[in-house]
CSV table of C-alpha atoms in Angstrom, one decimal:
chain,number,residue,atom,x,y,z
A,254,MET,CA,0.0,0.0,0.0
A,255,GLN,CA,2.9,2.4,0.7
A,256,ILE,CA,4.3,1.8,-2.8
A,257,ILE,CA,0.9,2.2,-4.4
A,258,ASN,CA,0.1,5.3,-2.4
A,259,PHE,CA,3.4,6.8,-3.3
A,260,ILE,CA,2.7,6.2,-7.0
A,261,LEU,CA,-0.8,7.6,-6.8
A,262,ASP,CA,0.3,10.6,-4.8
A,263,LEU,CA,2.5,11.7,-7.7
A,264,GLY,CA,-0.6,12.3,-9.7
A,265,PRO,CA,-1.1,11.8,-13.4
A,266,THR,CA,1.1,14.8,-14.4
A,267,VAL,CA,4.1,13.1,-12.8
A,268,MET,CA,3.1,9.5,-13.0
A,269,MET,CA,2.2,9.5,-16.8
A,270,PRO,CA,5.6,11.0,-18.0
A,271,ILE,CA,7.5,8.4,-16.0
A,272,ILE,CA,5.4,5.5,-17.5
A,273,ILE,CA,5.7,7.0,-21.0
A,274,MET,CA,9.5,7.4,-20.7
A,275,LEU,CA,9.9,3.8,-19.5
A,276,LEU,CA,7.7,2.6,-22.4
A,277,GLY,CA,9.8,4.7,-24.8
A,278,LEU,CA,13.0,3.1,-23.5
A,279,LEU,CA,11.4,-0.3,-23.9
A,280,PHE,CA,10.6,0.5,-27.5
A,281,ARG,CA,14.2,1.5,-28.2
A,282,GLN,CA,13.5,5.3,-28.6
A,283,GLY,CA,16.7,6.3,-26.9
A,284,PHE,CA,16.7,8.3,-23.6
A,285,PRO,CA,16.6,11.9,-25.1
A,286,ARG,CA,13.6,11.2,-27.3
A,287,ALA,CA,11.8,9.1,-24.6
A,288,PHE,CA,12.4,11.7,-21.9
A,289,ARG,CA,11.0,14.5,-24.2
A,290,SER,CA,7.9,12.4,-25.1
A,291,GLY,CA,7.2,11.7,-21.4
A,292,LEU,CA,7.7,15.4,-20.4
A,293,THR,CA,5.6,16.7,-23.2
A,294,ILE,CA,2.8,14.3,-22.2
A,295,GLY,CA,3.1,15.5,-18.6
A,296,MET,CA,2.7,19.1,-19.8
A,297,GLY,CA,-0.3,18.1,-21.9
A,298,PHE,CA,-2.0,16.4,-18.9
A,299,ALA,CA,-1.2,19.4,-16.7
A,300,GLY,CA,-2.8,21.7,-19.2
A,301,ILE,CA,-5.9,19.4,-19.5
A,302,PHE,CA,-6.4,19.2,-15.8
A,303,LEU,CA,-6.0,23.0,-15.4
A,304,VAL,CA,-8.7,23.5,-18.0
A,305,ILE,CA,-10.9,20.9,-16.2
A,306,SER,CA,-10.3,22.7,-12.9
A,307,MET,CA,-11.3,26.0,-14.6
A,308,LEU,CA,-14.5,24.3,-15.9
A,309,THR,CA,-15.3,22.9,-12.5
A,310,SER,CA,-14.6,26.1,-10.5
A,311,ASN,CA,-17.0,28.0,-12.8
A,312,LEU,CA,-19.8,25.5,-13.2
A,313,SER,CA,-20.0,24.4,-9.6
A,314,PRO,CA,-21.3,27.7,-8.2
A,315,ALA,CA,-23.7,28.1,-11.2
A,316,THR,CA,-25.2,24.6,-10.5
A,317,GLN,CA,-25.4,25.4,-6.8
A,318,ALA,CA,-27.3,28.6,-7.7
A,319,MET,CA,-29.7,26.6,-10.0
A,320,VAL,CA,-30.4,24.1,-7.2
A,321,THR,CA,-31.2,26.9,-4.8
A,322,ASN,CA,-33.3,28.9,-7.3
A,323,TRP,CA,-35.3,25.9,-8.4
A,324,GLY,CA,-35.9,24.8,-4.8
A,325,LEU,CA,-34.7,21.2,-5.2
A,326,HIS,CA,-34.7,19.1,-2.1
A,327,LEU,CA,-33.6,15.4,-2.3
A,328,ASP,CA,-32.2,13.3,0.5
A,329,VAL,CA,-29.1,11.7,-1.2
A,330,MET,CA,-26.2,14.1,-1.8
A,331,ASP,CA,-24.0,13.9,-4.9
A,332,VAL,CA,-20.5,14.2,-3.3
A,333,GLY,CA,-18.6,13.7,-6.6
A,334,TRP,CA,-16.1,11.3,-8.1
A,335,PRO,CA,-13.2,12.4,-5.9
A,336,ILE,CA,-15.0,11.0,-2.9
A,337,ALA,CA,-15.9,7.8,-4.7
A,338,ALA,CA,-12.2,7.4,-5.6
A,339,ALA,CA,-11.1,8.2,-2.0
A,340,ILE,CA,-13.6,5.6,-0.7
A,341,SER,CA,-12.3,3.0,-3.2
A,342,PHE,CA,-8.7,3.6,-2.3
A,343,GLY,CA,-9.6,3.2,1.4
A,344,THR,CA,-10.7,-0.4,0.9
A,345,PRO,CA,-8.4,-3.3,1.8
A,346,ILE,CA,-8.5,-4.9,-1.7
A,347,VAL,CA,-6.4,-2.1,-3.3
A,348,PRO,CA,-3.0,-3.9,-3.5
A,349,ALA,CA,-4.6,-7.1,-4.8
A,350,VAL,CA,-6.5,-5.3,-7.5
A,351,PHE,CA,-3.5,-3.4,-8.7
A,352,ILE,CA,-1.3,-6.5,-9.0
A,353,MET,CA,-4.2,-8.5,-10.6
A,354,GLY,CA,-5.0,-5.6,-13.0
A,355,LEU,CA,-1.4,-5.4,-14.3
A,356,PHE,CA,-1.2,-9.2,-14.6
A,357,ILE,CA,-4.5,-9.5,-16.5
A,358,ASN,CA,-3.6,-6.7,-18.9
A,359,VAL,CA,-0.1,-8.3,-19.7
A,360,LEU,CA,-1.6,-11.7,-20.0
A,361,MET,CA,-4.4,-10.6,-22.4
A,362,LEU,CA,-1.9,-8.6,-24.5
A,363,SER,CA,0.5,-11.6,-24.8
A,364,MET,CA,-2.4,-13.9,-25.7
A,365,ASN,CA,-3.8,-11.5,-28.2
A,366,TRP,CA,-7.0,-11.2,-26.2
A,367,THR,CA,-6.8,-7.4,-26.1
A,368,LYS,CA,-5.0,-4.7,-28.0
A,369,THR,CA,-5.2,-2.2,-25.2
A,370,MET,CA,-2.2,-1.5,-23.0
A,371,ASP,CA,-3.9,0.4,-20.1
A,372,ILE,CA,-1.3,2.8,-18.7
A,373,ASP,CA,-3.9,4.9,-16.8
A,374,LEU,CA,-3.0,3.5,-13.4
A,375,TRP,CA,-4.7,6.3,-11.5
A,376,ASN,CA,-8.1,5.2,-12.8
A,377,TYR,CA,-7.6,1.7,-11.5
A,378,TRP,CA,-9.9,3.1,-8.8
A,379,HIS,CA,-12.8,2.3,-11.2
A,380,PHE,CA,-11.9,-1.4,-10.9
A,381,ILE,CA,-11.4,-1.2,-7.2
A,382,PHE,CA,-14.9,0.5,-6.9
A,383,SER,CA,-16.4,-2.5,-8.7
A,384,GLY,CA,-14.8,-4.9,-6.2
A,385,ALA,CA,-15.6,-2.7,-3.2
A,386,LEU,CA,-19.3,-2.8,-4.1
A,387,ILE,CA,-19.3,-6.6,-4.1
A,388,MET,CA,-17.1,-6.8,-1.0
A,389,TYR,CA,-19.5,-4.7,1.1
A,390,LEU,CA,-22.5,-6.6,-0.4
A,391,THR,CA,-21.2,-10.1,0.3
A,392,ASN,CA,-18.6,-9.4,3.1
A,393,SER,CA,-16.1,-11.3,1.0
A,394,ALA,CA,-12.9,-9.7,-0.2
A,395,ILE,CA,-12.3,-12.7,-2.5
A,396,LEU,CA,-15.5,-12.1,-4.3
A,397,GLY,CA,-14.7,-8.4,-4.5
A,398,ILE,CA,-11.3,-9.1,-6.1
A,399,ILE,CA,-13.0,-11.4,-8.6
A,400,ALA,CA,-15.5,-8.8,-9.5
A,401,SER,CA,-12.7,-6.3,-10.1
A,402,GLY,CA,-11.0,-8.8,-12.4
A,403,ILE,CA,-14.2,-9.4,-14.4
A,404,THR,CA,-14.6,-5.6,-14.8
A,405,ILE,CA,-11.0,-5.2,-16.0
A,406,VAL,CA,-11.5,-7.8,-18.8
A,407,ILE,CA,-14.8,-6.3,-19.9
A,408,ILE,CA,-13.5,-2.7,-20.0
A,409,LEU,CA,-10.4,-3.8,-22.0
A,410,LYS,CA,-12.6,-5.5,-24.5
A,411,LEU,CA,-14.9,-2.5,-24.8
A,412,ALA,CA,-11.8,-0.2,-25.2
A,413,ASP,CA,-10.7,-2.4,-28.2
A,414,TRP,CA,-14.2,-2.4,-29.7
A,415,THR,CA,-14.6,1.4,-29.5
A,416,GLN,CA,-11.1,2.4,-30.6
A,417,PRO,CA,-12.2,3.1,-34.2
A,418,TYR,CA,-14.5,5.8,-32.9
A,419,VAL,CA,-11.7,7.3,-30.9
A,420,ALA,CA,-9.5,7.4,-34.0
A,421,LYS,CA,-12.2,8.8,-36.4
A,422,VAL,CA,-14.3,11.1,-34.2
A,423,PHE,CA,-11.5,12.4,-32.0
A,424,ASP,CA,-8.6,12.0,-34.4
A,425,MET,CA,-6.5,9.9,-32.0
A,426,PRO,CA,-5.1,6.9,-33.9
A,427,GLY,CA,-3.6,4.2,-31.7
A,428,ILE,CA,-5.4,5.4,-28.5
A,429,SER,CA,-8.2,3.7,-26.7
A,430,LEU,CA,-10.2,4.7,-23.6
A,431,PRO,CA,-10.5,2.0,-20.9
A,432,HIS,CA,-12.4,4.5,-18.6
A,433,THR,CA,-15.1,2.6,-16.8
A,434,GLU,CA,-17.8,5.3,-16.2
A,435,SER,CA,-17.4,6.5,-19.8
A,436,ILE,CA,-17.0,3.3,-21.9
A,437,SER,CA,-19.6,1.3,-20.0
A,438,TRP,CA,-22.2,3.2,-21.8
A,439,ALA,CA,-20.7,2.8,-25.3
A,440,PRO,CA,-22.8,-0.2,-26.4
A,441,LEU,CA,-26.0,1.6,-25.5
A,442,GLY,CA,-24.9,4.8,-27.1
A,443,ILE,CA,-24.0,3.0,-30.4
A,444,LEU,CA,-27.3,1.1,-30.3
A,445,LEU,CA,-29.4,4.2,-29.7
A,446,ASN,CA,-27.6,6.0,-32.5
A,447,LYS,CA,-28.5,3.2,-34.9
A,448,VAL,CA,-32.2,3.5,-33.7
A,449,ILE,CA,-32.2,7.2,-34.5
A,450,ASP,CA,-30.7,6.3,-38.0
A,451,ASN,CA,-34.1,4.6,-38.7
A,452,ILE,CA,-36.4,7.4,-37.5
A,453,PRO,CA,-37.6,9.4,-40.5
A,454,GLY,CA,-37.0,13.2,-40.2
A,455,ILE,CA,-35.1,12.9,-36.9
A,456,ASN,CA,-32.3,11.1,-38.7
A,457,LYS,CA,-31.7,14.1,-41.0
A,458,ILE,CA,-31.1,16.6,-38.2
A,459,ASP,CA,-27.3,17.2,-37.8
A,460,ILE,CA,-26.1,19.9,-35.5
A,461,ASN,CA,-22.4,19.7,-35.5
A,462,PRO,CA,-19.9,22.4,-34.4
A,463,GLU,CA,-17.7,21.8,-37.5
A,464,LYS,CA,-20.6,22.3,-39.8
A,465,ILE,CA,-21.8,25.4,-37.8
A,466,GLN,CA,-18.3,26.8,-38.1
A,467,GLU,CA,-18.3,26.2,-41.9
A,468,ARG,CA,-21.6,28.0,-42.2
A,469,PHE,CA,-21.1,30.9,-39.8
A,470,GLY,CA,-17.3,31.3,-39.9
A,471,VAL,CA,-15.9,33.0,-36.8
A,472,PHE,CA,-19.4,33.0,-35.1
A,473,GLY,CA,-19.5,29.3,-35.3
A,474,GLU,CA,-16.1,28.7,-33.6
A,475,PRO,CA,-16.0,26.5,-30.4
A,476,MET,CA,-15.1,29.5,-28.3
A,477,LEU,CA,-18.2,31.4,-29.5
A,478,ILE,CA,-20.3,28.3,-28.8
A,479,GLY,CA,-18.8,28.3,-25.3
A,480,LEU,CA,-19.6,32.0,-24.9
A,481,VAL,CA,-23.3,31.4,-25.7
A,482,LEU,CA,-23.6,28.3,-23.6
A,483,GLY,CA,-21.9,30.0,-20.7
A,484,ALA,CA,-24.4,32.9,-20.9
A,485,PHE,CA,-27.3,30.4,-21.0
A,486,ILE,CA,-26.2,28.6,-17.8
A,487,GLY,CA,-25.5,32.0,-16.1
A,488,ILE,CA,-29.1,33.2,-16.9
A,489,LEU,CA,-30.6,29.9,-15.6
A,490,ALA,CA,-28.5,30.3,-12.4
A,491,GLY,CA,-30.0,33.8,-11.9
A,492,TYR,CA,-26.6,35.5,-12.1
A,493,THR,CA,-26.1,39.2,-12.4
A,494,VAL,CA,-25.1,40.6,-15.8
A,495,GLU,CA,-21.5,40.9,-14.6
A,496,SER,CA,-21.4,37.2,-13.4
A,497,VAL,CA,-23.1,36.0,-16.6
A,498,VAL,CA,-20.4,37.8,-18.7
A,499,LYS,CA,-17.6,36.2,-16.6
A,500,LEU,CA,-19.0,32.7,-16.8
A,501,SER,CA,-19.5,33.2,-20.6
A,502,VAL,CA,-15.9,34.2,-21.1
A,503,ASN,CA,-14.6,31.4,-19.0
A,504,MET,CA,-16.7,28.8,-20.8
A,505,ALA,CA,-15.4,30.2,-24.1
A,506,ALA,CA,-11.8,29.8,-22.8
A,507,VAL,CA,-12.5,26.2,-21.8
A,508,LEU,CA,-13.7,25.3,-25.3
A,509,PHE,CA,-10.8,27.3,-26.9
A,510,LEU,CA,-8.0,25.9,-24.7
A,511,MET,CA,-8.9,22.2,-24.3
A,512,PRO,CA,-8.2,21.1,-27.9
A,513,ARG,CA,-4.8,22.9,-27.7
A,514,MET,CA,-3.9,21.1,-24.5
A,515,VAL,CA,-4.8,17.8,-26.2
A,516,ARG,CA,-2.6,18.7,-29.2
A,517,ILE,CA,0.3,19.1,-26.8
A,518,LEU,CA,-0.5,15.7,-25.3
A,519,MET,CA,-0.6,14.1,-28.8
A,520,GLU,CA,2.8,15.7,-29.6
A,521,GLY,CA,4.3,13.5,-26.9
A,522,LEU,CA,2.1,10.4,-27.7
A,523,LEU,CA,2.7,10.2,-31.4
A,524,PRO,CA,6.4,9.4,-31.2
A,525,LEU,CA,5.7,6.7,-28.7
A,526,SER,CA,2.9,5.2,-30.8
A,527,GLU,CA,5.1,5.1,-33.9
A,528,SER,CA,8.1,3.6,-32.1
A,529,GLY,CA,5.8,1.1,-30.4
A,530,ARG,CA,4.2,0.0,-33.7
A,531,GLU,CA,7.7,-0.4,-35.2
A,532,TYR,CA,9.1,-2.3,-32.2
A,533,LEU,CA,6.1,-4.7,-32.1
A,534,SER,CA,5.9,-5.2,-35.9
A,535,ASN,CA,9.6,-6.3,-35.9
A,536,ARG,CA,9.2,-8.8,-33.1
A,537,PHE,CA,5.5,-9.8,-33.5
A,538,PRO,CA,4.5,-9.3,-37.1
A,539,GLY,CA,0.8,-8.2,-37.5
A,540,LYS,CA,0.4,-7.3,-33.7
A,541,GLU,CA,-1.3,-4.0,-33.0
A,542,VAL,CA,-1.4,-2.3,-29.6
A,543,PHE,CA,-3.5,0.6,-28.5
A,544,ILE,CA,-2.4,2.9,-25.6
A,545,GLY,CA,-5.1,3.1,-23.0
A,546,LEU,CA,-5.6,6.6,-21.6
A,547,ASP,CA,-7.9,8.6,-19.3
A,548,ALA,CA,-11.0,9.9,-21.2
A,549,ALA,CA,-9.9,13.4,-20.2
A,550,VAL,CA,-7.9,13.4,-23.4
A,551,VAL,CA,-11.1,13.6,-25.5
A,552,ILE,CA,-13.7,15.4,-23.4
A,553,GLY,CA,-12.6,18.8,-24.8
A,554,HIS,CA,-14.2,18.0,-28.2
A,555,PRO,CA,-16.6,20.9,-28.9
A,556,SER,CA,-19.6,18.6,-29.4
A,557,VAL,CA,-18.9,16.8,-26.1
A,558,MET,CA,-18.6,20.1,-24.2
A,559,ALA,CA,-21.7,21.6,-25.9
A,560,VAL,CA,-23.9,18.6,-25.0
A,561,CYS,CA,-22.7,18.4,-21.5
A,562,ILE,CA,-23.1,22.1,-20.7
A,563,LEU,CA,-26.7,21.8,-22.0
A,564,MET,CA,-27.3,18.7,-20.0
A,565,ILE,CA,-26.7,20.5,-16.7
A,566,PRO,CA,-30.2,22.1,-16.5
A,567,ILE,CA,-31.7,19.0,-18.1
A,568,THR,CA,-30.1,16.8,-15.4
A,569,LEU,CA,-31.5,19.0,-12.6
A,570,LEU,CA,-34.9,18.9,-14.3
A,571,LEU,CA,-34.8,15.1,-14.6
A,572,ALA,CA,-33.8,14.8,-10.9
A,573,ALA,CA,-36.8,16.9,-9.9
A,574,VAL,CA,-39.4,15.0,-12.0
A,575,LEU,CA,-38.3,11.4,-12.1
A,576,PRO,CA,-40.4,9.3,-9.7
A,577,GLY,CA,-38.1,7.4,-7.3
A,578,ASN,CA,-35.0,9.5,-7.8
A,579,ARG,CA,-33.4,10.5,-4.6
A,580,ILE,CA,-30.0,12.0,-5.6
A,581,LEU,CA,-29.5,15.7,-5.8
A,582,PRO,CA,-27.1,16.3,-8.7
A,583,PHE,CA,-24.4,18.7,-7.6
A,584,THR,CA,-20.6,18.1,-7.5
A,585,ASP,CA,-20.5,15.8,-10.5
A,586,LEU,CA,-22.4,18.1,-12.8
A,587,ALA,CA,-19.1,19.6,-13.9
A,588,GLY,CA,-17.9,16.1,-14.7
A,589,LEU,CA,-20.7,15.2,-17.1
A,590,PRO,CA,-18.3,15.0,-20.1
A,591,PHE,CA,-16.8,11.9,-18.6
A,592,CYS,CA,-20.2,10.3,-18.0
A,593,LEU,CA,-21.8,11.3,-21.3
A,594,LEU,CA,-18.9,11.0,-23.7
A,595,TRP,CA,-20.3,7.9,-25.5
A,596,ALA,CA,-23.7,9.6,-26.0
A,597,VAL,CA,-21.8,11.9,-28.5
A,598,ALA,CA,-19.1,9.8,-30.1
A,599,PRO,CA,-21.3,7.3,-32.0
A,600,SER,CA,-23.1,10.1,-33.8
A,601,LYS,CA,-19.7,11.6,-34.9
A,602,GLY,CA,-20.3,14.8,-32.9
A,603,ASN,CA,-24.0,15.4,-33.7
A,604,VAL,CA,-25.1,17.6,-30.8
A,605,PHE,CA,-28.8,17.0,-31.4
A,606,ARG,CA,-28.4,13.2,-31.2
A,607,GLY,CA,-26.0,13.6,-28.3
A,608,LEU,CA,-28.7,15.4,-26.3
A,609,ILE,CA,-31.3,12.8,-27.0
A,610,ILE,CA,-28.9,9.9,-26.0
A,611,SER,CA,-27.5,11.8,-23.1
A,612,THR,CA,-31.0,12.3,-21.6
A,613,ILE,CA,-31.6,8.6,-21.8
A,614,PHE,CA,-28.2,7.9,-20.2
A,615,MET,CA,-28.9,10.4,-17.4
A,616,VAL,CA,-32.2,8.7,-16.5
A,617,GLY,CA,-30.3,5.5,-16.0
A,618,ILE,CA,-27.4,7.2,-14.1
A,619,LEU,CA,-29.8,9.0,-11.7
A,620,TYR,CA,-31.6,5.7,-10.9
A,621,ILE,CA,-28.3,3.7,-10.5
A,622,ALA,CA,-26.8,6.4,-8.3
A,623,THR,CA,-30.0,6.3,-6.1
A,624,ASP,CA,-29.9,2.5,-5.9
A,625,LEU,CA,-26.2,2.6,-4.9
A,626,ALA,CA,-26.7,5.2,-2.2
A,627,PRO,CA,-27.1,2.6,0.7
A,628,VAL,CA,-23.9,0.7,-0.2
A,629,THR,CA,-22.0,3.9,-1.0
A,630,THR,CA,-23.0,5.4,2.3
A,631,LEU,CA,-21.9,2.2,4.1
A,632,MET,CA,-18.5,2.2,2.3
A,633,ALA,CA,-18.0,5.9,3.2
A,634,LYS,CA,-18.7,5.2,6.9
A,635,GLN,CA,-16.2,2.3,6.9
A,636,VAL,CA,-13.4,4.7,5.7
A,637,ASN,CA,-14.5,7.5,8.0
A,638,PHE,CA,-15.6,9.9,5.3
A,639,PRO,CA,-16.8,13.2,6.9
A,640,PHE,CA,-20.4,13.6,5.8
A,641,PRO,CA,-21.6,17.1,4.9
A,642,GLU,CA,-23.8,18.6,7.7
A,643,GLY,CA,-27.4,17.4,7.5
A,644,THR,CA,-26.5,14.6,5.0
A,645,ALA,CA,-27.6,11.1,5.9
A,646,ALA,CA,-26.9,9.4,2.6
A,647,ILE,CA,-24.4,10.0,-0.2
A,648,SER,CA,-23.8,8.8,-3.8
A,649,SER,CA,-22.5,10.4,-7.0
A,650,LEU,CA,-23.4,10.8,-10.6
A,651,ASP,CA,-20.0,9.3,-11.5
A,652,GLY,CA,-20.8,6.2,-9.4
A,653,GLY,CA,-24.1,5.9,-11.2
A,654,ALA,CA,-22.3,6.0,-14.5
A,655,HIS,CA,-20.3,2.8,-13.5
A,656,LEU,CA,-22.7,0.7,-15.5
A,657,ILE,CA,-20.6,-2.5,-15.8
A,658,PRO,CA,-19.8,-2.6,-12.0
A,659,TYR,CA,-23.5,-1.9,-11.3
A,660,ILE,CA,-24.6,-4.8,-13.5
A,661,ILE,CA,-22.1,-7.1,-11.7
A,662,PHE,CA,-23.3,-5.8,-8.3
A,663,LYS,CA,-27.0,-6.5,-9.2
A,664,MET,CA,-26.2,-10.0,-10.6
A,665,VAL,CA,-24.3,-11.0,-7.4
A,666,GLY,CA,-27.2,-9.5,-5.4
A,667,ILE,CA,-29.6,-11.9,-7.0
A,668,PHE,CA,-27.7,-15.0,-5.9
A,669,HIS,CA,-26.4,-13.6,-2.5
């Protein structure tokens, strides 16, 4: 645990460059080139997380204002993904899941059962979360570890299957996204997009930032879209004119800066990807490997950001009107791009379809988060999580987005 905690405490901006540099040396890049690739990727991740922090710090007060203005009162508090991660890392199965996860990935790569080399070690907490749910349901650490292993295998296979979308829609060849709360929804998103393909009239509607920019020039650029969406959220939050303008400019900055940060990241990844393909083709002819990364590298896509900003008021409305929902969306509203990514990708960035599919996703996420509240609350108490004053039960939208772990949880619950 001390070794694992040391690695995790470094954070992605330090941990990822070290991993990338070691992989570069393995692929015979030479130290100077491998060092530069690793450092460049670290700078890219630092930039991405700075922009995400900017997004969160601006949207969180706006969503809190909307909750207050709309008079929403629900008894399960959305405490956000960082708390879910902290709860997961506080469970005793952490070392076993880390060791098992690395072993499964290496084994599947060597046996050609997967093409994804998952180097996103920080987000192993997703797999631990799956195991922790089962452990607290069954009081068995062994069953929890097995559940984590099943989750890892499924997520790696989904990452392989969806990689063509990552390459075509987000222009990231050789990259896959084994990110549990995102990719768990990919099969449903792809299915719903095919259903829309067969609905006359609806299937002709295509609202895409690229096409908007082609038609309207500078007024269709992502930063202008961010400006308009920021103003829309500010008005719904009941902000003053000054606050609306500030939020608008900051949202414009997010949509402007995020793609540039991703380009910095790709500047470091491309040399690694090329040398990796060359190294593997020389030793294993025909073998292809994808580098598995955090979904943060693609959430800055203008269509993803546009859909997710629009989904903030829609999510609050759904929480208010859905019968049986108990969770009050709050902290994770700024993290919707991670949860709803695969509502947008299958339609190749069509914002109209993205909104329809995201709304269906969000109905499921709210109900799953509500259903997980008792076990999430129990897990939080076991690791001495300090509950917000007046809060008896907690959950998170991010936890509700862990569809594969939830399915495993419910299946085990049937037989337990």
